[in-house]
C-alpha positions as MATLAB code, in Angstrom:
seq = 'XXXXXXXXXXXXXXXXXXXXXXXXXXXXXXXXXXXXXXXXXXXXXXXXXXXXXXXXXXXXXXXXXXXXXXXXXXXXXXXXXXXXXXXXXXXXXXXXXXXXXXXXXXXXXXXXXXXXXXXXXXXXXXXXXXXXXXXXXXXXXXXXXXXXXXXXXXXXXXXXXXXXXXXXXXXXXX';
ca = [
    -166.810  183.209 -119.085;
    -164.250  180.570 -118.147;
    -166.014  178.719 -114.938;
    -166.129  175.528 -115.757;
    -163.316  172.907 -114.066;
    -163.069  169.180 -114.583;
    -162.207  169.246 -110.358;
    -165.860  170.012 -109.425;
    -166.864  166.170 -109.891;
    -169.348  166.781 -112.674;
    -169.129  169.200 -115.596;
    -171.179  168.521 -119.012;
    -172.317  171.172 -122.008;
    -174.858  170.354 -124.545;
    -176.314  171.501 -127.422;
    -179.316  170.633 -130.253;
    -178.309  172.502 -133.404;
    -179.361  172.381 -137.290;
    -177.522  174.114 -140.271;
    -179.615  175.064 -143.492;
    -176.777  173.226 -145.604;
    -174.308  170.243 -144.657;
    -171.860  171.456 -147.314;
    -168.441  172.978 -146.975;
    -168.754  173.725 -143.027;
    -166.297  172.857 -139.694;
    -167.643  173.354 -136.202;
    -166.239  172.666 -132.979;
    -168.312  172.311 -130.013;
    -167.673  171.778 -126.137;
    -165.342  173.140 -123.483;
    -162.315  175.689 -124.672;
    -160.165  177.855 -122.601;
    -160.104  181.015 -124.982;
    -163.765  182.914 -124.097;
    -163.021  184.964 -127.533;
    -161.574  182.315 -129.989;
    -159.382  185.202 -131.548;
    -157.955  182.975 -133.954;
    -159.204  183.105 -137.446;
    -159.610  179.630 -137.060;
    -161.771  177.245 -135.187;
    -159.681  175.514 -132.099;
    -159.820  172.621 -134.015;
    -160.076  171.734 -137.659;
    -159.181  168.182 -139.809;
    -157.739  168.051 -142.944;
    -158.050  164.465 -144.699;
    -156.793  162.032 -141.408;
    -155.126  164.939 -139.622;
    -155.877  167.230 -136.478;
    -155.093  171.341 -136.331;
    -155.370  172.510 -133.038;
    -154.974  176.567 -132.187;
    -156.836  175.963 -128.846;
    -154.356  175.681 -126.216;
    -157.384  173.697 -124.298;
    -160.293  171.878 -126.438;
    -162.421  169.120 -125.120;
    -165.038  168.226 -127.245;
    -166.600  166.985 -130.865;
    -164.801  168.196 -134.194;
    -166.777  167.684 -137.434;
    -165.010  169.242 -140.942;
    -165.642  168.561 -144.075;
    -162.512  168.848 -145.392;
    -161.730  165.805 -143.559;
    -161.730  162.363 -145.294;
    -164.729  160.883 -143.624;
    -167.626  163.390 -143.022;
    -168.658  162.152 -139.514;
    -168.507  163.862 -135.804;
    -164.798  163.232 -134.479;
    -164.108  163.834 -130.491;
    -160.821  165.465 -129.628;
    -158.732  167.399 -126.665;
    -155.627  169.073 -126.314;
    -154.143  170.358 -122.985;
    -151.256  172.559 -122.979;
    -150.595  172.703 -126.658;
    -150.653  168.759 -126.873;
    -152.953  167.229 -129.401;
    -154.505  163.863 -127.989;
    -152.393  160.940 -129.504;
    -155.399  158.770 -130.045;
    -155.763  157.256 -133.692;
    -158.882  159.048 -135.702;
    -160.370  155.819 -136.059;
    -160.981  155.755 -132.241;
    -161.889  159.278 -131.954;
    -164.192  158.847 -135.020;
    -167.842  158.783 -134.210;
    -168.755  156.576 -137.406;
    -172.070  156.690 -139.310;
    -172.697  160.698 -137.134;
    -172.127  163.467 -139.176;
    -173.898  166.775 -140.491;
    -177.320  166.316 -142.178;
    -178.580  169.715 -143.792;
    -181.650  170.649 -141.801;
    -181.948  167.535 -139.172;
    -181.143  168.412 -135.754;
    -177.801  167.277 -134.052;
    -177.760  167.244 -130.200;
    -174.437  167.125 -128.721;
    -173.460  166.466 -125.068;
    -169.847  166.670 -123.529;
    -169.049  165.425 -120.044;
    -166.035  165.821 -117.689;
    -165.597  163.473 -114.401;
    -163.041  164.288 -112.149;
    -160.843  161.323 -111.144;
    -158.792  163.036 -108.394;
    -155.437  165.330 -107.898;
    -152.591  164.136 -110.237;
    -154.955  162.807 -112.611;
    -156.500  164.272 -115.918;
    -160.198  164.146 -116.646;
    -162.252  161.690 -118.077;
    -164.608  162.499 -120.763;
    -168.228  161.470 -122.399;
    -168.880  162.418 -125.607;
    -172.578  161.704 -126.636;
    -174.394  162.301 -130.302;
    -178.025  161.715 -131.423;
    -179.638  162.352 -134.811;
    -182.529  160.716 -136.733;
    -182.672  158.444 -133.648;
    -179.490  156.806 -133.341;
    -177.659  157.207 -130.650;
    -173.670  157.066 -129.960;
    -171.180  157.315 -126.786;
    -167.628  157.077 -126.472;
    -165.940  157.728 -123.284;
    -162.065  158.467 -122.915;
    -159.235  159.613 -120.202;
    -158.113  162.581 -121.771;
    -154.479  164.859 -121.179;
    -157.114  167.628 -119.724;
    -155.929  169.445 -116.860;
    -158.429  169.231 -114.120;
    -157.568  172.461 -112.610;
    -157.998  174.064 -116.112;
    -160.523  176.563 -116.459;
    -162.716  176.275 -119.409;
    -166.039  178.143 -121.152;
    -168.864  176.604 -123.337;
    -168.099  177.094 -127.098;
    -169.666  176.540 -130.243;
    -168.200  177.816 -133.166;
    -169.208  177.329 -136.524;
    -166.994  178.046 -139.680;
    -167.834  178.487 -143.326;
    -165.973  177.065 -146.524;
    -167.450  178.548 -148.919;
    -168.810  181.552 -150.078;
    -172.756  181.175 -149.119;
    -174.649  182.302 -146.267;
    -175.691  179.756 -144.084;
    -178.690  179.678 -141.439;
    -177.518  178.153 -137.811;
    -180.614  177.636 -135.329;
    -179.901  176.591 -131.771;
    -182.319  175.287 -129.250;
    -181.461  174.020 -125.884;
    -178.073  174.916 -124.752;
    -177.041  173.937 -121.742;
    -174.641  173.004 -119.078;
    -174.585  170.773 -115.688;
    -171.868  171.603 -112.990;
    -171.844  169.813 -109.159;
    -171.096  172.287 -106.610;
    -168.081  171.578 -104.396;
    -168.656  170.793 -100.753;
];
């Protein structure tokens, strides 16, 4: 359901997650503006150093391995336009996928007033590390947005997904 809006002050989604096998996977996870994802794609995917978006909205972490560095990458578009960012700032270094380790992810939206887009936290912890970056993105505030976690297969195989502890924060407008 799309109810989430970077204008209520505080938004954030989060998520602890494992896969049975690190290999030949994509996921997306955060806030997307298609409830559905119709697409036969994910709203996001990399290729080597380069972005694909199909969402029309996306805020949150991208992690593919067909990119060239197998680490947790954050990313937005708004309106069709891809963030114009370098990948080495929206790279999350040294945080990827580990086959059966648990990954918890946490996306935040601030509001910083009319006229202006939102600012986002992205936030990653596995095997005890811990990493944060924090951007002003192109988002809309006024755009309405769902959870999403979606979870794509390269290969072949059948792969096991568990999820514990999803969840989302939201202040409530006075």
């Amino acid at each position: 359901k799309l109810m989430f809006y970077g204008q209520q002050g505080f938004t954030a989604v989060e998520v602890l997650f494992q896969v049975d096998a690190s290999s030949a996977v994509a996921f997306n996870f955060g806030f997307s503006d298609d409830v559905t994802e119709t697409s036969a794609t994910l709203p996001v995917e990399c290729s080597a150093t380069s972005f694909a978006s199909s969402a029309s909205t996306f805020l949150g972490f991208v992690y593919d391995t067909d990119a060239t560095n197998k680490d947790l990458h954050c990313f937005w578009t708004d309106d069709d336009v891809d963030t114009t960012k370098s990948i080495a700032d929206l790279r999350m270094q040294g945080f990827g996928l580990t086959a059966s380790k648990w990954l918890w992810l946490r996306v935040e939206m601030q509001d910083q007033g009319s006229g202006n887009p939102v600012r986002a936290t992205f936030h990653a912890v596995q095997d005890g590390k811990h990493a944060t970056k924090e951007f002003t993105t192109s988002v809309d505030r006024d755009q309405a947005l769902c959870w999403y976690l979606g979870i794509e297969n390269r290969d072949a195989l059948a792969r096991g997904v568990f999820v514990k502890a999803p969840g989302w924060e939201q202040s409530i407008a006075d």
